[in-house]
Amino acid sequence: MKRLIKNSRIGKVFFALMLICSFAACKKQEKREIAEGRIVQNFNKDWNFQLGKHSEAKDDSIDLTGWRTLDVPHDWSIEGEFSEEHPTKPEGGALPAGIGWYRKSFEVPADWKERDIFISFDGVYRNSEVWINGEYLGKRPFGYISFQYELTPYLKFEASNVIAVKVDNSAQPNSRWYTGSGIYRNVHLIAKSKIHIDHWGTFTTTPFVSEDSAKINLKVKLKNRRDTLKNIQIKSVILDHAGQKIADKERNVEISAEDSLEVTQEFNISNPKLWDTENPYLYSINTSILQNGKLLDNYKTPLGIREFYFDAEKGFFLNGELTKIHGVCLHHDNGALGAAINIHALERKLKLLKDMGANAIRMAHNPPSPEMLELTDKMGFIVQDEAFDVWKKGKVKEDYQTTWDDWYEKDLKAMLYRDRNHPSIMMWSIGNEIREQFDSTGLSITKELIDIVKSIDTTRPVTSALTENIPEKNFIWQSGALDLLGFNYKHEAYEDLPNRFPNQKFISSESISGLMSRGSYDMPSNERRNWPPAHNEEFDGNEDYTVSAYDQVSAYWGSTHEETWKTVKKLDHMAGMFVWTGFDYLGEPIPYPYPARSSYFGIIDLAGFPKDVYYMYKSEWNKEDVLHIFPHWNWEKEKTIDVWAYYNNADQVELFLNGKSLGTKSKKADDLHISWRVEYEPGTLKAISRKNGKTVLEKIIKSAGDPFKIKLEPNKSEFIADGDDLIFVTVDIVDKDGVLAPRAENLVNFEVIGGGKIVGVDNGYQASLESFKANKRKAFNGKCLVIIQSNGKNEPIKLQANSEGLESESVSIQINKKAKS
Ligand code: GAL
């Protein structure tokens, strides 16, 4: 009988089932053990919020009548009305700031009594103060840094606890751009065993990297908060992207009572998959702390295996390959969502930049959210992580200089400890256009800051974004401590930099500051404008506060996009450049006064719609075929129109108007576009790019008739019903044949039913005073945007759009079943 079972098919199935069961039991066990390790809970839901001074709000129990209930990340500034009178001024986005209070009640389970419990804030703008059950935990002035407090001594178990957070953004102006106000990044509750890995306590480096093998070094800082010496085991496992184990190390250590200990583990991996900007391969290291087989703590460290260096003559090398840095600077806001962080909004931004061919981001001018760095790791961007916009000498009255003395060291260290495991980060910047570069106070501060960086990480060069390119006048440079010289603007001097600063490594840390409004065009397109022409000098701007989207206008300290890129492209010693900026951002509305309230610098507008110059970069930085012609084709009859084309992978482009050829053109020398001067007649403009006589691409632009209907285009057809996911819906006003009406400004009303809610509207117009938090928006140059967020209900979303005099439209977005299960 026994033999029968063993040998039969049934027997095989039986054993397979046994195996599956024991594997499942193992899995279960593993799950239970993980629950025994570190517990990290999202702490974003159900906060109470109230604007204004409420000193009683820190107390244990207060009357919450009149308080709103909301989830963080939250930015109260973006909910406000625009006004020139707000102390933030148009430079700060012309939105309200002030003081706000947040409170949240919560319970902790009794079995956490043996644990150390912390609350961690990824970022609160600004001057936050935190209380637990009426006890003061501390203050954090800097609005861009992550921090945590220990709650252990103050917690009540199986009873209600109250966290109160005061956010004071009332001292204004405190920034040169829009900051937002509130708990605008994620919050977590963390419960750890008394023996645990310290806060930001791991550090991984890759001291040797080749295609055949790599050496990985991991340092783990342990803490024993018990009063007895403990023998523990530290086990680290390197997992590949699919979660398969590829190496592990175990070590037994003794850790004294109330002590800390740093343990190093080294690994060798054969045939590592290298991280680069095209294939950003990610490993991870899971570290477990065990005592007699019981899991005490566990922590995951990201790992990307790559090797890079800057070279004084040749630029930048990644994994041995010469790589030009094609970067953009980004501020932290997400347009209509304000400063409130949402990973889906960040992902959309980075995807647009990736499609353009950008391979690098400079985090201007402060540390970004942790999610941003998770995405740059995952999507393959080289990052310059930047600590400060000012040191002791301020740029506006209430900025970081007011807290410099007490906080710079803690804040700089927090950035380094938090961020140093991200493979995407390849440069630390200690500051942007720092005033101390102009006098000898720059010498000692630079040295001190760089010493701090090097005490925490020696694997990345330290830079600073400088403006003074005359060596004798630049004291940050004279400190002799910088590894990489970043220069902002003044591209005419880039060629001479190696003569002025022999044997140094260079990058254009910021450049261009071109000005544009999407879809607006001033002719003649070759009339180069500096707006303003000089400091405080008047100029004739456009009455509607737009700036031409031909690449012809810049701030007086900047250049056109083509001018700087042509220079950087041909100079080998320039490792690359960071364009100011990838996206328009709130605040800094140069060149116009109010009602302009957001910037004109972006390659992409505030709503996320590319301006034409996006395609210039795409034709240069992305290998895909590009042919982009502009402007639109709705003009007064017989007007002379400049038609531009950006193209690549072709040797000529032929342009046709209503079937008649207007001639074939090719880029000459270092040209980055071609253009035709055309007498306008309505109809069809067609361009064909050809290589060796063969058509590469064909592009058509048609004159639009009157606005007739609404077209809706969601950026995804399925969403995750998790209360967090975002859908960005592009709204086009089109004629009866579906052609975009390029000047349409119809007001569109939105209604959402089902599993979503409207969380923002925009149209990219820099001088619009319409609210971002509304269910309607006027189109600007034919387009607007509505952002829908899952409301947590398990229902499809239906968006209905209506506008007086136009045919209505609706669209449905389904739930992504796969992601849900
Ligand atoms: C730079 C500065 C940026 C931004 C830019 C505007 O000098 O570093 O933060 O202000 O000018 O052109």
PDB file of N, CA, C and O in Angstrom, residues 412-473:
ATOM      1  N   LEU A 412      22.013  69.559   7.964  1.00  0.00           N
ATOM      2  CA  LEU A 412      22.879  68.984   6.930  1.00  0.00           C
ATOM      3  C   LEU A 412      23.105  67.490   7.201  1.00  0.00           C
ATOM      4  O   LEU A 412      23.012  66.650   6.291  1.00  0.00           O
ATOM      5  N   LYS A 413      23.355  67.167   8.468  1.00  0.00           N
ATOM      6  CA  LYS A 413      23.574  65.754   8.806  1.00  0.00           C
ATOM      7  C   LYS A 413      22.321  64.923   8.528  1.00  0.00           C
ATOM      8  O   LYS A 413      22.407  63.800   8.045  1.00  0.00           O
ATOM      9  N   ALA A 414      21.167  65.493   8.836  1.00  0.00           N
ATOM     10  CA  ALA A 414      19.920  64.743   8.604  1.00  0.00           C
ATOM     11  C   ALA A 414      19.765  64.431   7.114  1.00  0.00           C
ATOM     12  O   ALA A 414      19.383  63.321   6.735  1.00  0.00           O
ATOM     13  N   MET A 415      20.082  65.408   6.251  1.00  0.00           N
ATOM     14  CA  MET A 415      19.985  65.153   4.810  1.00  0.00           C
ATOM     15  C   MET A 415      20.923  64.001   4.411  1.00  0.00           C
ATOM     16  O   MET A 415      20.542  63.092   3.670  1.00  0.00           O
ATOM     17  N   LEU A 416      22.142  64.045   4.943  1.00  0.00           N
ATOM     18  CA  LEU A 416      23.136  63.051   4.530  1.00  0.00           C
ATOM     19  C   LEU A 416      22.785  61.655   5.043  1.00  0.00           C
ATOM     20  O   LEU A 416      22.845  60.673   4.296  1.00  0.00           O
ATOM     21  N   TYR A 417      22.414  61.561   6.321  1.00  0.00           N
ATOM     22  CA  TYR A 417      22.073  60.246   6.868  1.00  0.00           C
ATOM     23  C   TYR A 417      20.831  59.681   6.180  1.00  0.00           C
ATOM     24  O   TYR A 417      20.754  58.501   5.879  1.00  0.00           O
ATOM     25  N   ARG A 418      19.862  60.557   5.924  1.00  0.00           N
ATOM     26  CA  ARG A 418      18.621  60.069   5.317  1.00  0.00           C
ATOM     27  C   ARG A 418      18.840  59.597   3.885  1.00  0.00           C
ATOM     28  O   ARG A 418      18.274  58.600   3.453  1.00  0.00           O
ATOM     29  N   ASP A 419      19.664  60.335   3.135  1.00  0.00           N
ATOM     30  CA  ASP A 419      19.693  60.142   1.677  1.00  0.00           C
ATOM     31  C   ASP A 419      20.867  59.324   1.148  1.00  0.00           C
ATOM     32  O   ASP A 419      20.902  58.998  -0.036  1.00  0.00           O
ATOM     33  N   ARG A 420      21.856  59.009   1.977  1.00  0.00           N
ATOM     34  CA  ARG A 420      23.116  58.507   1.421  1.00  0.00           C
ATOM     35  C   ARG A 420      23.037  57.098   0.844  1.00  0.00           C
ATOM     36  O   ARG A 420      23.987  56.634   0.223  1.00  0.00           O
ATOM     37  N   ASN A 421      21.937  56.378   1.052  1.00  0.00           N
ATOM     38  CA  ASN A 421      21.836  55.044   0.446  1.00  0.00           C
ATOM     39  C   ASN A 421      21.208  55.059  -0.944  1.00  0.00           C
ATOM     40  O   ASN A 421      21.064  54.003  -1.558  1.00  0.00           O
ATOM     41  N   HIS A 422      20.820  56.236  -1.417  1.00  0.00           N
ATOM     42  CA  HIS A 422      20.174  56.276  -2.741  1.00  0.00           C
ATOM     43  C   HIS A 422      21.221  56.231  -3.847  1.00  0.00           C
ATOM     44  O   HIS A 422      22.033  57.150  -3.964  1.00  0.00           O
ATOM     45  N   PRO A 423      21.167  55.197  -4.676  1.00  0.00           N
ATOM     46  CA  PRO A 423      22.166  55.122  -5.740  1.00  0.00           C
ATOM     47  C   PRO A 423      22.058  56.284  -6.728  1.00  0.00           C
ATOM     48  O   PRO A 423      23.033  56.635  -7.394  1.00  0.00           O
ATOM     49  N   SER A 424      20.875  56.893  -6.847  1.00  0.00           N
ATOM     50  CA  SER A 424      20.721  57.971  -7.826  1.00  0.00           C
ATOM     51  C   SER A 424      21.516  59.214  -7.435  1.00  0.00           C
ATOM     52  O   SER A 424      21.909  59.991  -8.315  1.00  0.00           O
ATOM     53  N   ILE A 425      21.775  59.395  -6.144  1.00  0.00           N
ATOM     54  CA  ILE A 425      22.493  60.617  -5.728  1.00  0.00           C
ATOM     55  C   ILE A 425      23.979  60.477  -6.050  1.00  0.00           C
ATOM     56  O   ILE A 425      24.634  59.535  -5.618  1.00  0.00           O
ATOM     57  N   MET A 426      24.498  61.439  -6.823  1.00  0.00           N
ATOM     58  CA  MET A 426      25.909  61.385  -7.209  1.00  0.00           C
ATOM     59  C   MET A 426      26.634  62.692  -6.913  1.00  0.00           C
ATOM     60  O   MET A 426      27.794  62.863  -7.298  1.00  0.00           O
ATOM     61  N   MET A 427      25.927  63.637  -6.325  1.00  0.00           N
ATOM     62  CA  MET A 427      26.550  64.904  -5.928  1.00  0.00           C
ATOM     63  C   MET A 427      25.815  65.435  -4.710  1.00  0.00           C
ATOM     64  O   MET A 427      24.590  65.409  -4.674  1.00  0.00           O
ATOM     65  N   TRP A 428      26.587  65.927  -3.741  1.00  0.00           N
ATOM     66  CA  TRP A 428      25.987  66.686  -2.631  1.00  0.00           C
ATOM     67  C   TRP A 428      26.250  68.155  -2.902  1.00  0.00           C
ATOM     68  O   TRP A 428      27.394  68.534  -3.168  1.00  0.00           O
ATOM     69  N   SER A 429      25.218  68.973  -2.809  1.00  0.00           N
ATOM     70  CA  SER A 429      25.448  70.417  -2.925  1.00  0.00           C
ATOM     71  C   SER A 429      25.221  71.057  -1.563  1.00  0.00           C
ATOM     72  O   SER A 429      24.177  70.854  -0.946  1.00  0.00           O
ATOM     73  N   ILE A 430      26.200  71.853  -1.139  1.00  0.00           N
ATOM     74  CA  ILE A 430      26.060  72.512   0.171  1.00  0.00           C
ATOM     75  C   ILE A 430      25.362  73.859   0.038  1.00  0.00           C
ATOM     76  O   ILE A 430      25.132  74.530   1.043  1.00  0.00           O
ATOM     77  N   GLY A 431      25.007  74.266  -1.183  1.00  0.00           N
ATOM     78  CA  GLY A 431      24.258  75.517  -1.242  1.00  0.00           C
ATOM     79  C   GLY A 431      24.147  76.095  -2.636  1.00  0.00           C
ATOM     80  O   GLY A 431      24.962  75.812  -3.515  1.00  0.00           O
ATOM     81  N   ASN A 432      23.120  76.912  -2.794  1.00  0.00           N
ATOM     82  CA  ASN A 432      22.868  77.576  -4.072  1.00  0.00           C
ATOM     83  C   ASN A 432      23.143  79.070  -3.982  1.00  0.00           C
ATOM     84  O   ASN A 432      22.604  79.759  -3.118  1.00  0.00           O
ATOM     85  N   GLU A 433      23.967  79.572  -4.882  1.00  0.00           N
ATOM     86  CA  GLU A 433      24.239  81.015  -5.001  1.00  0.00           C
ATOM     87  C   GLU A 433      24.382  81.661  -3.629  1.00  0.00           C
ATOM     88  O   GLU A 433      23.738  82.662  -3.309  1.00  0.00           O
ATOM     89  N   ILE A 434      25.233  81.050  -2.847  1.00  0.00           N
ATOM     90  CA  ILE A 434      25.418  81.469  -1.455  1.00  0.00           C
ATOM     91  C   ILE A 434      26.134  82.812  -1.405  1.00  0.00           C
ATOM     92  O   ILE A 434      27.146  83.016  -2.080  1.00  0.00           O
ATOM     93  N   ARG A 435      25.604  83.716  -0.597  1.00  0.00           N
ATOM     94  CA  ARG A 435      26.176  85.071  -0.499  1.00  0.00           C
ATOM     95  C   ARG A 435      27.614  85.070   0.025  1.00  0.00           C
ATOM     96  O   ARG A 435      28.393  85.965  -0.297  1.00  0.00           O
ATOM     97  N   GLU A 436      27.927  84.096   0.862  1.00  0.00           N
ATOM     98  CA  GLU A 436      29.263  84.058   1.466  1.00  0.00           C
ATOM     99  C   GLU A 436      30.361  83.780   0.442  1.00  0.00           C
ATOM    100  O   GLU A 436      31.542  83.862   0.774  1.00  0.00           O
ATOM    101  N   GLN A 437      29.961  83.476  -0.830  1.00  0.00           N
ATOM    102  CA  GLN A 437      31.031  83.289  -1.822  1.00  0.00           C
ATOM    103  C   GLN A 437      31.746  84.611  -2.099  1.00  0.00           C
ATOM    104  O   GLN A 437      32.866  84.632  -2.584  1.00  0.00           O
ATOM    105  N   PHE A 438      31.089  85.731  -1.758  1.00  0.00           N
ATOM    106  CA  PHE A 438      31.636  87.040  -2.128  1.00  0.00           C
ATOM    107  C   PHE A 438      32.560  87.657  -1.073  1.00  0.00           C
ATOM    108  O   PHE A 438      33.084  88.731  -1.265  1.00  0.00           O
ATOM    109  N   ASP A 439      32.701  87.039   0.081  1.00  0.00           N
ATOM    110  CA  ASP A 439      33.653  87.591   1.064  1.00  0.00           C
ATOM    111  C   ASP A 439      34.290  86.454   1.859  1.00  0.00           C
ATOM    112  O   ASP A 439      33.878  85.295   1.754  1.00  0.00           O
ATOM    113  N   SER A 440      35.261  86.823   2.680  1.00  0.00           N
ATOM    114  CA  SER A 440      36.084  85.780   3.299  1.00  0.00           C
ATOM    115  C   SER A 440      35.320  84.922   4.313  1.00  0.00           C
ATOM    116  O   SER A 440      35.830  83.884   4.735  1.00  0.00           O
ATOM    117  N   THR A 441      34.107  85.316   4.683  1.00  0.00           N
ATOM    118  CA  THR A 441      33.353  84.436   5.588  1.00  0.00           C
ATOM    119  C   THR A 441      33.039  83.099   4.907  1.00  0.00           C
ATOM    120  O   THR A 441      32.748  82.114   5.575  1.00  0.00           O
ATOM    121  N   GLY A 442      33.094  83.107   3.578  1.00  0.00           N
ATOM    122  CA  GLY A 442      32.827  81.882   2.826  1.00  0.00           C
ATOM    123  C   GLY A 442      33.856  80.787   3.072  1.00  0.00           C
ATOM    124  O   GLY A 442      33.551  79.600   2.969  1.00  0.00           O
ATOM    125  N   LEU A 443      35.086  81.211   3.425  1.00  0.00           N
ATOM    126  CA  LEU A 443      36.176  80.224   3.547  1.00  0.00           C
ATOM    127  C   LEU A 443      35.887  79.197   4.634  1.00  0.00           C
ATOM    128  O   LEU A 443      35.886  77.995   4.400  1.00  0.00           O
ATOM    129  N   SER A 444      35.645  79.692   5.835  1.00  0.00           N
ATOM    130  CA  SER A 444      35.534  78.755   6.955  1.00  0.00           C
ATOM    131  C   SER A 444      34.214  77.983   6.922  1.00  0.00           C
ATOM    132  O   SER A 444      34.177  76.801   7.259  1.00  0.00           O
ATOM    133  N   ILE A 445      33.133  78.653   6.503  1.00  0.00           N
ATOM    134  CA  ILE A 445      31.853  77.906   6.493  1.00  0.00           C
ATOM    135  C   ILE A 445      31.925  76.770   5.472  1.00  0.00           C
ATOM    136  O   ILE A 445      31.499  75.649   5.750  1.00  0.00           O
ATOM    137  N   THR A 446      32.490  77.072   4.306  1.00  0.00           N
ATOM    138  CA  THR A 446      32.597  76.015   3.292  1.00  0.00           C
ATOM    139  C   THR A 446      33.367  74.818   3.851  1.00  0.00           C
ATOM    140  O   THR A 446      32.929  73.664   3.744  1.00  0.00           O
ATOM    141  N   LYS A 447      34.515  75.119   4.473  1.00  0.00           N
ATOM    142  CA  LYS A 447      35.341  74.016   4.995  1.00  0.00           C
ATOM    143  C   LYS A 447      34.566  73.208   6.028  1.00  0.00           C
ATOM    144  O   LYS A 447      34.596  71.982   6.029  1.00  0.00           O
ATOM    145  N   GLU A 448      33.877  73.921   6.893  1.00  0.00           N
ATOM    146  CA  GLU A 448      33.164  73.218   7.957  1.00  0.00           C
ATOM    147  C   GLU A 448      32.058  72.333   7.381  1.00  0.00           C
ATOM    148  O   GLU A 448      31.893  71.170   7.761  1.00  0.00           O
ATOM    149  N   LEU A 449      31.303  72.891   6.437  1.00  0.00           N
ATOM    150  CA  LEU A 449      30.202  72.102   5.864  1.00  0.00           C
ATOM    151  C   LEU A 449      30.742  70.876   5.137  1.00  0.00           C
ATOM    152  O   LEU A 449      30.196  69.771   5.235  1.00  0.00           O
ATOM    153  N   ILE A 450      31.845  71.077   4.411  1.00  0.00           N
ATOM    154  CA  ILE A 450      32.380  69.936   3.648  1.00  0.00           C
ATOM    155  C   ILE A 450      32.969  68.892   4.603  1.00  0.00           C
ATOM    156  O   ILE A 450      32.827  67.682   4.377  1.00  0.00           O
ATOM    157  N   ASP A 451      33.546  69.349   5.704  1.00  0.00           N
ATOM    158  CA  ASP A 451      34.008  68.380   6.721  1.00  0.00           C
ATOM    159  C   ASP A 451      32.837  67.548   7.238  1.00  0.00           C
ATOM    160  O   ASP A 451      32.974  66.344   7.452  1.00  0.00           O
ATOM    161  N   ILE A 452      31.713  68.207   7.450  1.00  0.00           N
ATOM    162  CA  ILE A 452      30.538  67.466   7.928  1.00  0.00           C
ATOM    163  C   ILE A 452      30.127  66.421   6.887  1.00  0.00           C
ATOM    164  O   ILE A 452      29.906  65.257   7.208  1.00  0.00           O
ATOM    165  N   VAL A 453      30.071  66.847   5.624  1.00  0.00           N
ATOM    166  CA  VAL A 453      29.677  65.890   4.577  1.00  0.00           C
ATOM    167  C   VAL A 453      30.637  64.708   4.572  1.00  0.00           C
ATOM    168  O   VAL A 453      30.215  63.544   4.600  1.00  0.00           O
ATOM    169  N   LYS A 454      31.939  65.019   4.600  1.00  0.00           N
ATOM    170  CA  LYS A 454      32.929  63.933   4.470  1.00  0.00           C
ATOM    171  C   LYS A 454      32.944  63.016   5.699  1.00  0.00           C
ATOM    172  O   LYS A 454      33.377  61.877   5.608  1.00  0.00           O
ATOM    173  N   SER A 455      32.504  63.547   6.842  1.00  0.00           N
ATOM    174  CA  SER A 455      32.463  62.678   8.023  1.00  0.00           C
ATOM    175  C   SER A 455      31.345  61.646   7.885  1.00  0.00           C
ATOM    176  O   SER A 455      31.307  60.660   8.610  1.00  0.00           O
ATOM    177  N   ILE A 456      30.431  61.876   6.972  1.00  0.00           N
ATOM    178  CA  ILE A 456      29.291  60.963   6.821  1.00  0.00           C
ATOM    179  C   ILE A 456      29.356  60.180   5.511  1.00  0.00           C
ATOM    180  O   ILE A 456      28.961  59.036   5.443  1.00  0.00           O
ATOM    181  N   ASP A 457      29.884  60.802   4.458  1.00  0.00           N
ATOM    182  CA  ASP A 457      29.966  60.111   3.162  1.00  0.00           C
ATOM    183  C   ASP A 457      31.139  60.653   2.358  1.00  0.00           C
ATOM    184  O   ASP A 457      31.197  61.854   2.080  1.00  0.00           O
ATOM    185  N   THR A 458      32.056  59.765   1.996  1.00  0.00           N
ATOM    186  CA  THR A 458      33.184  60.218   1.176  1.00  0.00           C
ATOM    187  C   THR A 458      33.043  59.715  -0.259  1.00  0.00           C
ATOM    188  O   THR A 458      33.945  59.885  -1.073  1.00  0.00           O
ATOM    189  N   THR A 459      31.921  59.096  -0.585  1.00  0.00           N
ATOM    190  CA  THR A 459      31.825  58.459  -1.903  1.00  0.00           C
ATOM    191  C   THR A 459      31.281  59.383  -2.989  1.00  0.00           C
ATOM    192  O   THR A 459      31.248  58.996  -4.151  1.00  0.00           O
ATOM    193  N   ARG A 460      30.817  60.566  -2.601  1.00  0.00           N
ATOM    194  CA  ARG A 460      30.256  61.469  -3.618  1.00  0.00           C
ATOM    195  C   ARG A 460      30.945  62.817  -3.545  1.00  0.00           C
ATOM    196  O   ARG A 460      31.266  63.298  -2.450  1.00  0.00           O
ATOM    197  N   PRO A 461      31.137  63.457  -4.710  1.00  0.00           N
ATOM    198  CA  PRO A 461      31.761  64.771  -4.686  1.00  0.00           C
ATOM    199  C   PRO A 461      30.831  65.816  -4.064  1.00  0.00           C
ATOM    200  O   PRO A 461      29.614  65.705  -4.161  1.00  0.00           O
ATOM    201  N   VAL A 462      31.455  66.815  -3.451  1.00  0.00           N
ATOM    202  CA  VAL A 462      30.681  67.917  -2.880  1.00  0.00           C
ATOM    203  C   VAL A 462      30.824  69.123  -3.796  1.00  0.00           C
ATOM    204  O   VAL A 462      31.922  69.465  -4.232  1.00  0.00           O
ATOM    205  N   THR A 463      29.699  69.738  -4.083  1.00  0.00           N
ATOM    206  CA  THR A 463      29.698  70.892  -4.960  1.00  0.00           C
ATOM    207  C   THR A 463      28.910  72.010  -4.317  1.00  0.00           C
ATOM    208  O   THR A 463      28.324  71.859  -3.243  1.00  0.00           O
ATOM    209  N   SER A 464      28.925  73.160  -4.977  1.00  0.00           N
ATOM    210  CA  SER A 464      28.083  74.266  -4.563  1.00  0.00           C
ATOM    211  C   SER A 464      27.765  75.013  -5.852  1.00  0.00           C
ATOM    212  O   SER A 464      28.621  75.138  -6.728  1.00  0.00           O
ATOM    213  N   ALA A 465      26.541  75.506  -5.974  1.00  0.00           N
ATOM    214  CA  ALA A 465      26.150  76.204  -7.206  1.00  0.00           C
ATOM    215  C   ALA A 465      26.605  77.654  -7.088  1.00  0.00           C
ATOM    216  O   ALA A 465      26.025  78.441  -6.338  1.00  0.00           O
ATOM    217  N   LEU A 466      27.671  77.980  -7.821  1.00  0.00           N
ATOM    218  CA  LEU A 466      28.329  79.284  -7.687  1.00  0.00           C
ATOM    219  C   LEU A 466      27.888  80.227  -8.790  1.00  0.00           C
ATOM    220  O   LEU A 466      27.506  79.783  -9.877  1.00  0.00           O
ATOM    221  N   THR A 467      28.012  81.544  -8.516  1.00  0.00           N
ATOM    222  CA  THR A 467      27.765  82.511  -9.593  1.00  0.00           C
ATOM    223  C   THR A 467      29.041  83.251  -9.964  1.00  0.00           C
ATOM    224  O   THR A 467      29.214  83.671 -11.095  1.00  0.00           O
ATOM    225  N   GLU A 468      29.931  83.401  -9.006  1.00  0.00           N
ATOM    226  CA  GLU A 468      31.153  84.186  -9.232  1.00  0.00           C
ATOM    227  C   GLU A 468      32.202  83.305  -9.904  1.00  0.00           C
ATOM    228  O   GLU A 468      32.723  82.380  -9.280  1.00  0.00           O
ATOM    229  N   ASN A 469      32.523  83.622 -11.163  1.00  0.00           N
ATOM    230  CA  ASN A 469      33.459  82.754 -11.871  1.00  0.00           C
ATOM    231  C   ASN A 469      34.860  83.357 -12.001  1.00  0.00           C
ATOM    232  O   ASN A 469      35.671  82.887 -12.786  1.00  0.00           O
ATOM    233  N   ILE A 470      35.117  84.403 -11.218  1.00  0.00           N
ATOM    234  CA  ILE A 470      36.488  84.936 -11.149  1.00  0.00           C
ATOM    235  C   ILE A 470      37.109  84.410  -9.850  1.00  0.00           C
ATOM    236  O   ILE A 470      36.623  84.705  -8.752  1.00  0.00           O
ATOM    237  N   PRO A 471      38.158  83.591  -9.981  1.00  0.00           N
ATOM    238  CA  PRO A 471      38.671  82.870  -8.821  1.00  0.00           C
ATOM    239  C   PRO A 471      38.985  83.761  -7.620  1.00  0.00           C
ATOM    240  O   PRO A 471      38.635  83.426  -6.482  1.00  0.00           O
ATOM    241  N   GLU A 472      39.620  84.920  -7.885  1.00  0.00           N
ATOM    242  CA  GLU A 472      40.041  85.791  -6.765  1.00  0.00           C
ATOM    243  C   GLU A 472      38.843  86.329  -5.998  1.00  0.00           C
ATOM    244  O   GLU A 472      38.982  86.777  -4.862  1.00  0.00           O
ATOM    245  N   LYS A 473      37.684  86.336  -6.631  1.00  0.00           N
ATOM    246  CA  LYS A 473      36.529  86.931  -5.969  1.00  0.00           C
ATOM    247  C   LYS A 473      35.609  85.889  -5.334  1.00  0.00           C
ATOM    248  O   LYS A 473      34.607  86.242  -4.735  1.00  0.00           O
TER     249      LYS A 473
END
